[in-house]
PDB file of C-alpha atoms and ligand atoms in Angstrom:
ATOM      1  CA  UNK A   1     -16.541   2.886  -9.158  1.00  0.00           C
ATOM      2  CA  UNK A   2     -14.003   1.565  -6.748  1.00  0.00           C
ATOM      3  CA  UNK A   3     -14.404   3.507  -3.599  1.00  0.00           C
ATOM      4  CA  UNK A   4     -17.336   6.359  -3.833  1.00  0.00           C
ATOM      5  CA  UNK A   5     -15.589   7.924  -0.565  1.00  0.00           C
ATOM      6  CA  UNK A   6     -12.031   8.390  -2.711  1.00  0.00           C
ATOM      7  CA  UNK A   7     -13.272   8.076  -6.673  1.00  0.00           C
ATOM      8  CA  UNK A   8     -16.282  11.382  -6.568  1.00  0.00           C
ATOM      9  CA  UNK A   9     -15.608  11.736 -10.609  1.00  0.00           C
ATOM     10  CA  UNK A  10     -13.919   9.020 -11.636  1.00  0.00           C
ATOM     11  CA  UNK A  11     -14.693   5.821 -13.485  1.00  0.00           C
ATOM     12  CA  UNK A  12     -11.932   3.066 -13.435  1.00  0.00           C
ATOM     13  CA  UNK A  13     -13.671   0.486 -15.477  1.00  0.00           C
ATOM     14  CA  UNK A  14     -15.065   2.684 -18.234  1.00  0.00           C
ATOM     15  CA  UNK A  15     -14.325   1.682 -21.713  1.00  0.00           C
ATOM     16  CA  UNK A  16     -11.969   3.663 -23.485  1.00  0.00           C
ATOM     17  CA  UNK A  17     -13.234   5.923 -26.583  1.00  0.00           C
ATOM     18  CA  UNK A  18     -11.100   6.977 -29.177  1.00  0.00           C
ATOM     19  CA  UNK A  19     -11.744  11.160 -29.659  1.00  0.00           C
ATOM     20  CA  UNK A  20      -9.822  13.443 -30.119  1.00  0.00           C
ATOM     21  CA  UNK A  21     -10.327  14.725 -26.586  1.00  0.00           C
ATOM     22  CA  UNK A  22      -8.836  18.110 -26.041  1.00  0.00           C
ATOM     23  CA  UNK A  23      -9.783  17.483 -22.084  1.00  0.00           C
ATOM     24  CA  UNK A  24      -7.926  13.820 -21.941  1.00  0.00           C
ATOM     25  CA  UNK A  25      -5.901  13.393 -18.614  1.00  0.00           C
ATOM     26  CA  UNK A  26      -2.510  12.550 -18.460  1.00  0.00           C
ATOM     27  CA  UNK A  27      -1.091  11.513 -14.892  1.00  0.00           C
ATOM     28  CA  UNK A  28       2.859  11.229 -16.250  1.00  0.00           C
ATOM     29  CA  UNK A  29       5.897  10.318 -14.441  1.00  0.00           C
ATOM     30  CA  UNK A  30       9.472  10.817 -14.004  1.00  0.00           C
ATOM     31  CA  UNK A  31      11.621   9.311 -11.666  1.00  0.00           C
ATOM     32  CA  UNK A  32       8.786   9.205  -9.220  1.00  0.00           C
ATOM     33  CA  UNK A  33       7.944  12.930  -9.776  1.00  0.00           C
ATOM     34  CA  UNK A  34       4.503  13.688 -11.102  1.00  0.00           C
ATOM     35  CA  UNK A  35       4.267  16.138 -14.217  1.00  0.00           C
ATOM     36  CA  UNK A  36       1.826  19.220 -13.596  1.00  0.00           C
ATOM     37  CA  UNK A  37       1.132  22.393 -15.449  1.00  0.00           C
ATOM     38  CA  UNK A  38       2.534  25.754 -13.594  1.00  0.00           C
ATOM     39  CA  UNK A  39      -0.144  28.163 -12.853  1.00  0.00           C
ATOM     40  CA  UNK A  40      -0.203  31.010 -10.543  1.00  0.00           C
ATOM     41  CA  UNK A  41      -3.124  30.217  -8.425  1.00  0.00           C
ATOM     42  CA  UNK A  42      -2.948  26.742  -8.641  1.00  0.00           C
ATOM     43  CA  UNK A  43      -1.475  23.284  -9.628  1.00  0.00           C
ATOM     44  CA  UNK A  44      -3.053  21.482 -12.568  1.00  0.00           C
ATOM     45  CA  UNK A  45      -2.832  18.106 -13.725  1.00  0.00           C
ATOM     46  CA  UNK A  46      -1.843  18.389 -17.673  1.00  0.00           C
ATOM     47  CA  UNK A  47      -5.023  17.843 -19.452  1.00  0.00           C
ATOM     48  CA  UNK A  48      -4.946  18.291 -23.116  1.00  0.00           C
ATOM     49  CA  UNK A  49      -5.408  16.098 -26.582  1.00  0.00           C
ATOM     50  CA  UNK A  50      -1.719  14.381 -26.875  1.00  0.00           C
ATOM     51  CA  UNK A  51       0.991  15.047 -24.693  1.00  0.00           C
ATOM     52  CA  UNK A  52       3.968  14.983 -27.260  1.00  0.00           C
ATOM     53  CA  UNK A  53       2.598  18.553 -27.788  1.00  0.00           C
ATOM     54  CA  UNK A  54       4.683  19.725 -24.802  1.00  0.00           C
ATOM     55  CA  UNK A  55       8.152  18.179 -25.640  1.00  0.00           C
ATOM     56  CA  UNK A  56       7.160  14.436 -23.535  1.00  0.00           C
ATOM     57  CA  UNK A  57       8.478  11.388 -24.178  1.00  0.00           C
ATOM     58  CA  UNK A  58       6.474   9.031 -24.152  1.00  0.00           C
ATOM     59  CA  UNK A  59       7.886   5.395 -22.792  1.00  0.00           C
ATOM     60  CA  UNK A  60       4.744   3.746 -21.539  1.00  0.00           C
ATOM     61  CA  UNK A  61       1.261   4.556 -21.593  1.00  0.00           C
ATOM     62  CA  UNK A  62      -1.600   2.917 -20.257  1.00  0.00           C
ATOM     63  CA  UNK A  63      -5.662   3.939 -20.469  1.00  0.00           C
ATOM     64  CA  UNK A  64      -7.092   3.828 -16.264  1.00  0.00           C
ATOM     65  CA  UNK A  65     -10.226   4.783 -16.955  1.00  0.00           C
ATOM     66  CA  UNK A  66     -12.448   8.260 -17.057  1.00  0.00           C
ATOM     67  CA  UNK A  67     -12.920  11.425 -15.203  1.00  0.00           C
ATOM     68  CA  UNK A  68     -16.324  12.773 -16.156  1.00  0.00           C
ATOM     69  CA  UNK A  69     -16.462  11.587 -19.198  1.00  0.00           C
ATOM     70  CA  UNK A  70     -12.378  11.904 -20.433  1.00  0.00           C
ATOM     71  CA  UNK A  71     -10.025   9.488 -20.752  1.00  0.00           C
ATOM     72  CA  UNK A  72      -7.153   9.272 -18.068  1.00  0.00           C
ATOM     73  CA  UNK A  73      -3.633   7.930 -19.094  1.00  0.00           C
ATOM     74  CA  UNK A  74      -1.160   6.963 -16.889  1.00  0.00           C
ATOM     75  CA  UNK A  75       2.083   7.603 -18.193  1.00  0.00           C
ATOM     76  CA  UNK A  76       6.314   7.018 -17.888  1.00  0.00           C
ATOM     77  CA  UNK A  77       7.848   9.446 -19.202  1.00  0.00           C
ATOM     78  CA  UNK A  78      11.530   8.752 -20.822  1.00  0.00           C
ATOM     79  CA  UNK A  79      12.953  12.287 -19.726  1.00  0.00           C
ATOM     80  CA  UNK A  80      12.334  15.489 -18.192  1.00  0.00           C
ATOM     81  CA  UNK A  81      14.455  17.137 -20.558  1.00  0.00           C
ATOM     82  CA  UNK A  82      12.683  18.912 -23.557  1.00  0.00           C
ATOM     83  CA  UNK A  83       9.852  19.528 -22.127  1.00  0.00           C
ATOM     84  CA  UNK A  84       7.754  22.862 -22.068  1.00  0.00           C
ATOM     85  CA  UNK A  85       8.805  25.278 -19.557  1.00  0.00           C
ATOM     86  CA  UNK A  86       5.417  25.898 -18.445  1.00  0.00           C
ATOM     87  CA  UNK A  87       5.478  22.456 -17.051  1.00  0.00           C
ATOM     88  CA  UNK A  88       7.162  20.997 -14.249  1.00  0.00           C
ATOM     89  CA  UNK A  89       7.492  17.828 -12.012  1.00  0.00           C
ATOM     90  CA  UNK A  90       6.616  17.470  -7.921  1.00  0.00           C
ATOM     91  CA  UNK A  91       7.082  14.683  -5.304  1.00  0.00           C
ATOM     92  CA  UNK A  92       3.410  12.833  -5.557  1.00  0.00           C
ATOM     93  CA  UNK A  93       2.830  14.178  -1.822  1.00  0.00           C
ATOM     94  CA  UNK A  94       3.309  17.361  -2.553  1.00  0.00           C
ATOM     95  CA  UNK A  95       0.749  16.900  -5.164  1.00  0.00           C
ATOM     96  CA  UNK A  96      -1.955  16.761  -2.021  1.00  0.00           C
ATOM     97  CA  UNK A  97      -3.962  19.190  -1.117  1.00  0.00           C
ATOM     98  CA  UNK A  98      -3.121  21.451  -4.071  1.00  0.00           C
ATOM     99  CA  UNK A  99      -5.467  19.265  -5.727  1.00  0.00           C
ATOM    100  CA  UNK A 100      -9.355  17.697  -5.467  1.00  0.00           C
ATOM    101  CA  UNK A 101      -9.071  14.714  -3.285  1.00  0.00           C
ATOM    102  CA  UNK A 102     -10.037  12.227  -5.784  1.00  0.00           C
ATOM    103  CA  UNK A 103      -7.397  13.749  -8.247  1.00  0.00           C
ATOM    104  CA  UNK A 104      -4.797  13.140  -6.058  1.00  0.00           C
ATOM    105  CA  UNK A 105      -6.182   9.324  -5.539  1.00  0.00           C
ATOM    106  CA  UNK A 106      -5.854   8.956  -9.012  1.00  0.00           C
ATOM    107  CA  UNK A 107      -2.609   9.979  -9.596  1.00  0.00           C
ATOM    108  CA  UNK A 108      -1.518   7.652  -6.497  1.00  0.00           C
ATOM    109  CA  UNK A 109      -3.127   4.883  -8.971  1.00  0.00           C
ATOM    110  CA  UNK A 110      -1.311   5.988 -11.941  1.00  0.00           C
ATOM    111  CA  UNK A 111       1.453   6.075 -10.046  1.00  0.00           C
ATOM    112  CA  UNK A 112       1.164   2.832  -9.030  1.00  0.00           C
ATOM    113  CA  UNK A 113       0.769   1.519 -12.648  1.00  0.00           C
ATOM    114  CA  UNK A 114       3.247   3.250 -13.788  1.00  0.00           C
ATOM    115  CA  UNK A 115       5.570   1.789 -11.203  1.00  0.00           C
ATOM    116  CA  UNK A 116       4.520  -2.020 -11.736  1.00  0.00           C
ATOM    117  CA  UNK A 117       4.909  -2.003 -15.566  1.00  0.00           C
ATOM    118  CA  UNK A 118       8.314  -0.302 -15.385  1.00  0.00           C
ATOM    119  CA  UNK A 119       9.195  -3.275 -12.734  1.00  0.00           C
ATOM    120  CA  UNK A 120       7.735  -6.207 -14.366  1.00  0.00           C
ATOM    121  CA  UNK A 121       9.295  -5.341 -18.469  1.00  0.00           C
ATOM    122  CA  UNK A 122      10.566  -9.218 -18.022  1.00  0.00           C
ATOM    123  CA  UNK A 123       8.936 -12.743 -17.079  1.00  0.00           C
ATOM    124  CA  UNK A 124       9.979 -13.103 -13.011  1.00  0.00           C
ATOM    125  CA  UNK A 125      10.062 -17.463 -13.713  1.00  0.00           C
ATOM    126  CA  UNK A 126      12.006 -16.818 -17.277  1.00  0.00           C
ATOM    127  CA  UNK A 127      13.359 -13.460 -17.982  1.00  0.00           C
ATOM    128  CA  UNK A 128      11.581 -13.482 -21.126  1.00  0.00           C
ATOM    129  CA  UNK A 129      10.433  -9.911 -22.067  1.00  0.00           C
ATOM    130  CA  UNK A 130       6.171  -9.519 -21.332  1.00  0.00           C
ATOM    131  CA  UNK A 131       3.487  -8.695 -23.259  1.00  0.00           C
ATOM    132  CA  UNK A 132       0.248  -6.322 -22.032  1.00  0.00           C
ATOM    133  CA  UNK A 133      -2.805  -8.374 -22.126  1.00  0.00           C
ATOM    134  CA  UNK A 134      -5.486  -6.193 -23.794  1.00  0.00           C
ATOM    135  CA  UNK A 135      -8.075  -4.625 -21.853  1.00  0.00           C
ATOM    136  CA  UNK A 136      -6.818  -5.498 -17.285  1.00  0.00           C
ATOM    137  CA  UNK A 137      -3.555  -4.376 -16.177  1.00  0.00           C
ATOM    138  CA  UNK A 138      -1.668  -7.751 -16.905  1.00  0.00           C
ATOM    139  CA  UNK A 139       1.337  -9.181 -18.655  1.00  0.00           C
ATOM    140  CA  UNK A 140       1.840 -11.883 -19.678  1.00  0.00           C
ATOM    141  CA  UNK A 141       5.116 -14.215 -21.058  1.00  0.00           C
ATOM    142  CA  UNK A 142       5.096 -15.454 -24.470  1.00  0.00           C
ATOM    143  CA  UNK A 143       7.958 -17.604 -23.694  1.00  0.00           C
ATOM    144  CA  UNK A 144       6.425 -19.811 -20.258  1.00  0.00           C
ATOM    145  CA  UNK A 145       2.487 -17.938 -20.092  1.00  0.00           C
ATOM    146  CA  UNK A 146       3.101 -16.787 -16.404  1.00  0.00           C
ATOM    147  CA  UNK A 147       0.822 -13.889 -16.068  1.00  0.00           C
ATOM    148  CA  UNK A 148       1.537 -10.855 -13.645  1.00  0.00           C
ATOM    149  CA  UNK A 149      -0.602  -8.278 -12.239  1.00  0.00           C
ATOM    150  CA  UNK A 150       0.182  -4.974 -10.493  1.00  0.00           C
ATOM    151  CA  UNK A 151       1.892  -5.898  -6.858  1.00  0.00           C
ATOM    152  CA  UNK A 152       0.020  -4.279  -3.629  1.00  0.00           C
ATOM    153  CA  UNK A 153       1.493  -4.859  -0.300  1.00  0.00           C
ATOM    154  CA  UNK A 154      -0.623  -4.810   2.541  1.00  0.00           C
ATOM    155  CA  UNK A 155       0.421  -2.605   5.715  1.00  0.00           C
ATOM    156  CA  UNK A 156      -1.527  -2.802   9.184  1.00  0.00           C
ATOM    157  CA  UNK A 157      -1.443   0.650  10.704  1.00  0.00           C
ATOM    158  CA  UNK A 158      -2.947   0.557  14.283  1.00  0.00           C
ATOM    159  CA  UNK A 159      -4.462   3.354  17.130  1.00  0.00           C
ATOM    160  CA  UNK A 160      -3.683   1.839  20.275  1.00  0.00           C
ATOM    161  CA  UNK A 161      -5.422   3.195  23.246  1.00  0.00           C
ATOM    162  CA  UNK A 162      -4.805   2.880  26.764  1.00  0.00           C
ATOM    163  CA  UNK A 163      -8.025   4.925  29.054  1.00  0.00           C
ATOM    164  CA  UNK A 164      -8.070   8.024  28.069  1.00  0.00           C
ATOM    165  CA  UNK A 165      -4.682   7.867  25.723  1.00  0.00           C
ATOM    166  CA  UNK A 166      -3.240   6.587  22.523  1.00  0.00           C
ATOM    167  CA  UNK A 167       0.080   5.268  21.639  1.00  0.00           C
ATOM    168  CA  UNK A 168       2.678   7.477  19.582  1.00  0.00           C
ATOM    169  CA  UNK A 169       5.809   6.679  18.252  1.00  0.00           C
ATOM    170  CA  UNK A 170       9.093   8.301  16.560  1.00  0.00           C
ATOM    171  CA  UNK A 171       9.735   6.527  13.730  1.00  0.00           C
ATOM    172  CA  UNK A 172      13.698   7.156  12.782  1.00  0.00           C
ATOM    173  CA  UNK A 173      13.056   7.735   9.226  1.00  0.00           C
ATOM    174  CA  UNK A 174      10.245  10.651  10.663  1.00  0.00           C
ATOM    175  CA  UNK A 175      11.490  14.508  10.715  1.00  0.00           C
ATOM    176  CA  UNK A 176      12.397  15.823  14.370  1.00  0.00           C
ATOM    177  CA  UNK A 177       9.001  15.994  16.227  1.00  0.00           C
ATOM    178  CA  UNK A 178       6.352  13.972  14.307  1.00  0.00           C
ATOM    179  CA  UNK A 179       4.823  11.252  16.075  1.00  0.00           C
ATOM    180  CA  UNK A 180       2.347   8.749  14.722  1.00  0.00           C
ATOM    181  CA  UNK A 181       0.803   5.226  14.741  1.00  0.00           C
ATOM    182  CA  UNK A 182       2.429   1.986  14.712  1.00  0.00           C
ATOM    183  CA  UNK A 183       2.830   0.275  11.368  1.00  0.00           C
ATOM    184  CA  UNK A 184       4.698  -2.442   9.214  1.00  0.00           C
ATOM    185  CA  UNK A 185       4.004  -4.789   6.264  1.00  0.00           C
ATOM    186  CA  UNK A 186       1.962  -8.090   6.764  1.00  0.00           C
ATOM    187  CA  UNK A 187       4.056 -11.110   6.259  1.00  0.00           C
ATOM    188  CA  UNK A 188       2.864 -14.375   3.971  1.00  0.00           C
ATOM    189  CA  UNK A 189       0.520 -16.662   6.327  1.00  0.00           C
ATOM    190  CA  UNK A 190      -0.552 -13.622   9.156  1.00  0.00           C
ATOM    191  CA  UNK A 191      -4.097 -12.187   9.554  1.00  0.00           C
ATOM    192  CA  UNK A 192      -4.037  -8.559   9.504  1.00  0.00           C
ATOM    193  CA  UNK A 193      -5.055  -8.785  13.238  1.00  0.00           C
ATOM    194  CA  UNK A 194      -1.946 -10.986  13.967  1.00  0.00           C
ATOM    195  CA  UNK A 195       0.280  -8.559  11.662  1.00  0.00           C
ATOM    196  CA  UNK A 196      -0.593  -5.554  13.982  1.00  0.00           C
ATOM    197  CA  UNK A 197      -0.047  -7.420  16.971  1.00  0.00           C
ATOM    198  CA  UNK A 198       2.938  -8.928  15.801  1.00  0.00           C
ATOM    199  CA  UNK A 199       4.192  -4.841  14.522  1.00  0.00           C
ATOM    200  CA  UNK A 200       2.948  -3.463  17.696  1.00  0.00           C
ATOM    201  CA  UNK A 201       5.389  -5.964  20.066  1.00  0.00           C
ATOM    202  CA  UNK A 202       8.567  -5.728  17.659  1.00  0.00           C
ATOM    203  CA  UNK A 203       8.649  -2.194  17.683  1.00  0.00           C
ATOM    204  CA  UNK A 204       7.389  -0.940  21.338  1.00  0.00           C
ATOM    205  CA  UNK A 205       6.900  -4.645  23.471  1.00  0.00           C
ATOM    206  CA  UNK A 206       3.288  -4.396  24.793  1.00  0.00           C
ATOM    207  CA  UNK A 207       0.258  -6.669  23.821  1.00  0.00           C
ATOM    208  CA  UNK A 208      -2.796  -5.202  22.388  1.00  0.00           C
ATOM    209  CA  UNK A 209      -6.316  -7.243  22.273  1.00  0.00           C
ATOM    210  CA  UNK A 210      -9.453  -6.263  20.853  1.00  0.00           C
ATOM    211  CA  UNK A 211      -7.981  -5.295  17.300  1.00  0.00           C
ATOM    212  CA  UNK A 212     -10.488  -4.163  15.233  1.00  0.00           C
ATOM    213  CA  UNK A 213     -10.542  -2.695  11.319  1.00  0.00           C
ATOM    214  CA  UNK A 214     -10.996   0.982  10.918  1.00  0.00           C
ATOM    215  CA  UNK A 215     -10.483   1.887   7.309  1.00  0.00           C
ATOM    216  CA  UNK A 216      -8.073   1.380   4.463  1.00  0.00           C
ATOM    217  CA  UNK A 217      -6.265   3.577   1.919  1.00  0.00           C
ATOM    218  CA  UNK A 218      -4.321   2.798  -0.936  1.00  0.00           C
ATOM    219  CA  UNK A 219      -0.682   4.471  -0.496  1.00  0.00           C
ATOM    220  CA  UNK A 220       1.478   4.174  -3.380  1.00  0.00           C
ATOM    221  CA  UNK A 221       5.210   4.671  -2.404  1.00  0.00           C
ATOM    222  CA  UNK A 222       5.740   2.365  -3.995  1.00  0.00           C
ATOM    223  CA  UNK A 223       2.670  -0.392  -3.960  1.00  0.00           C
ATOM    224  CA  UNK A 224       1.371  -0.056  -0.193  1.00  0.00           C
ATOM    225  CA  UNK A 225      -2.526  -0.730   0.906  1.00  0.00           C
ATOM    226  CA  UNK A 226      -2.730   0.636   4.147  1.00  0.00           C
ATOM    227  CA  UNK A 227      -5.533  -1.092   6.561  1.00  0.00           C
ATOM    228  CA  UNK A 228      -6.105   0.552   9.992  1.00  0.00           C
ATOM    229  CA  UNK A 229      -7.232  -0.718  13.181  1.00  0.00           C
ATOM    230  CA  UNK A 230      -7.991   0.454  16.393  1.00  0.00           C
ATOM    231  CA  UNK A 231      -6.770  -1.788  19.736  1.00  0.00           C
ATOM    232  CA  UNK A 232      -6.629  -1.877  23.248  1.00  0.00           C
ATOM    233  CA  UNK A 233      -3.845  -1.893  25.367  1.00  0.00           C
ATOM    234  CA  UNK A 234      -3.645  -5.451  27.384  1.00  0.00           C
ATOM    235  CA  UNK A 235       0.436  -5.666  28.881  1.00  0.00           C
ATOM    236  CA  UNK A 236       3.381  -4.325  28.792  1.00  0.00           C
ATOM    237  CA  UNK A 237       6.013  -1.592  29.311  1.00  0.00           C
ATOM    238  CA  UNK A 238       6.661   0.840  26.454  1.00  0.00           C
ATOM    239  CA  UNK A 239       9.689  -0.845  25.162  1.00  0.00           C
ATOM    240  CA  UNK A 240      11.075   1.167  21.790  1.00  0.00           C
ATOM    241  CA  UNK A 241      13.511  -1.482  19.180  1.00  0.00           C
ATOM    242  CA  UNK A 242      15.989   1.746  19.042  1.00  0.00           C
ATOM    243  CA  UNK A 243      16.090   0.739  15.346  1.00  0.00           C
ATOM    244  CA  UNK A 244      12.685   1.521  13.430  1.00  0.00           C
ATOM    245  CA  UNK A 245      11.154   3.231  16.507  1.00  0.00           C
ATOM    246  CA  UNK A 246      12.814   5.646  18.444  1.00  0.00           C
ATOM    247  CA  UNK A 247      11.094   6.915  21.241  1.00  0.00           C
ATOM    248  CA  UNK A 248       7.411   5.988  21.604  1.00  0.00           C
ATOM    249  CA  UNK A 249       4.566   7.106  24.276  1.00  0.00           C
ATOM    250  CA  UNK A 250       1.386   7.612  25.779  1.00  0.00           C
ATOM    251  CA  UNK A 251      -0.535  10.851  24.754  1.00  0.00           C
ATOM    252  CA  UNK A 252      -3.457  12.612  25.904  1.00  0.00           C
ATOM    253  CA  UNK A 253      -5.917  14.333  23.689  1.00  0.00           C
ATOM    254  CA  UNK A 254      -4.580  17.916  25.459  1.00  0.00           C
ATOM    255  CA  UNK A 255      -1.128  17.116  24.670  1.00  0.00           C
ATOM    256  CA  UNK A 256      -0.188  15.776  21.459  1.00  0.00           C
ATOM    257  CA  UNK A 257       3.064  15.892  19.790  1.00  0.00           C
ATOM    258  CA  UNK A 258       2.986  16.778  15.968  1.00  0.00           C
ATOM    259  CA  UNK A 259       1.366  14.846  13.274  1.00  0.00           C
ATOM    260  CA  UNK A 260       0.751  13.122  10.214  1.00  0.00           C
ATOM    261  CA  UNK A 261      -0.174  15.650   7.441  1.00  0.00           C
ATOM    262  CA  UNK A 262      -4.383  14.608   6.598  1.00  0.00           C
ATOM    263  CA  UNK A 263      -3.165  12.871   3.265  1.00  0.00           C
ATOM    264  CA  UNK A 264      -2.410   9.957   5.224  1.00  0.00           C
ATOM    265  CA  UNK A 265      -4.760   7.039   7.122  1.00  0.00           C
ATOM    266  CA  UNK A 266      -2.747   6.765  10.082  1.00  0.00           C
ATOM    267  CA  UNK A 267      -3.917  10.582  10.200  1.00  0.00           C
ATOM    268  CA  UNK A 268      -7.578   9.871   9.654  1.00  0.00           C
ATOM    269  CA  UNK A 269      -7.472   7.334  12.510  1.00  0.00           C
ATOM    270  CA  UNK A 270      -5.760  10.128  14.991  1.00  0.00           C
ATOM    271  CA  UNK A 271      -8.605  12.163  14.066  1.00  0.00           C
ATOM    272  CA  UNK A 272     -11.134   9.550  14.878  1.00  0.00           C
ATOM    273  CA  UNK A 273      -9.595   9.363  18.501  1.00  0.00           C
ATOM    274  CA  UNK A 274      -9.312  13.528  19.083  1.00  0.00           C
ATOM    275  CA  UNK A 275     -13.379  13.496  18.158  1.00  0.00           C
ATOM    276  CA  UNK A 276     -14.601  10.151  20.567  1.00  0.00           C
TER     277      UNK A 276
HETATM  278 ZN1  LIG B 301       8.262 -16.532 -18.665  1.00  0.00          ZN
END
């Protein structure tokens, strides 16, 4: 079990059986879009013996483990054409909420599988074309032996609180009125702790102290593992880059701006500060 808070159902290191399982998950992709099964009253992930039944084809497949008992597949599929009209494909976001929790955590993980092995088909020291290495999500080069593994970059998402307010900013890439937290990847040789502090000056110019963890989440457009933390303010003027941030300010618990949809950590963590 990998996180008991994310993962109520699901099983990522059982071993795979091979049954003909007419209740086998398939969590299959297309250009970034995942496939589900139309239904009136709700959205379904496809879950039948062999997908090929439906018109897929079927580029990459790889076993991720079990939901109550079934196997789960994560899968790339070649087309969209073809396939059954009582099956269609939706953003992985919009996937959220229509769904259990932990279903939509697992498709984030297919996703993210499904994403790696289409990005690492050749050796990155040779260019040779990689093998899978049975049994762990690895490939490896027949040509030079470097072995790769599914890439996760870490992101430090941070609540920065000032008395009786937290910090909000406009990101440019946002729609019109959502406001959240400050965030950006870690770089090679930072602690997490230095990598907010570092985020938090380059995009609104105050220091923060006191930076502790809050939670993580794994967030897989494409490969992100989001870790929050909470800080305090310490000095500073509000100061927005004009680039990544675009306005950015102090809110009060009364009067907040719109935000984050609950899928996301940065959400959780406004949450957190709404309740204390
Ligand atoms: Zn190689």
């Amino acid at each position: 079990m990998i996180n008991s808070g994310l993962y109520k159902r699901y099983e990522d290191k059982a071993p795979y059986t091979c049954t003909k399982d007419s209740l086998t998950w398939w969590f299959a992709f297309n250009d970034s879009k995942i496939l589900i099964q139309n239904s009136k009253s709700e959205i379904l992930i496809p879950q039948f013996e062999d997908l090929a039944t439906i018109g897929c084809e079927i580029s990459s497949k790889h076993y991720i483990g079990k939901i109550e008992g079934h196997n789960c597949f994560a899968v790339a599929l070649r087309s969209k054409k073809g396939i059954d009209e009582h099956f269609s494909f939706i953003p992985l976001k919009a996937l959220y909420s229509s769904v259990d929790d932990d279903i939509f955590f697992i498709s984030t993980k297919a996703s993210q599988i499904v994403h790696w092995d289409a990005t690492h088909k050749f050796c990155g020291r040779c260019g040779h074309t990689t093998n899978e290495l049975e049994n762990q999500n690895a490939k490896v080069c027949p040509n030079c032996g470097f072995i790769s593994y599914p890439v996760i970059s870490p992101a430090v998402i941070t609540a920065i609180l000032k008395d009786d307010k937290i910090l909000l900013a406009h990101n440019a890439n946002f729609t019109k009125n959502m406001y959240s937290l400050i965030a950006g990847f870690v770089e090679p040789g930072e602690t997490l702790e230095e990598a907010a502090q570092r985020e938090i000056m380059e995009e609104v110019g105050i220091k923060v102290k006191n930076v502790k963890y809050f939670g993580s989440q794994p967030w897989p457009f494409p490969n992100s593992l989001m870790l929050g933390f909470t800080a305090e303010y310490e000095s500073g003027d509000v100061q927005v880059d004009g680039v990544e941030i675009l306005k950015a300010d102090w809110f009060t618990k009364d009067n907040m701006p719109e935000i984050p949809q609950k899928v996301s950590i940065a959400r959780r963590i406004i949450d957190w500060y709404l309740n204390i």
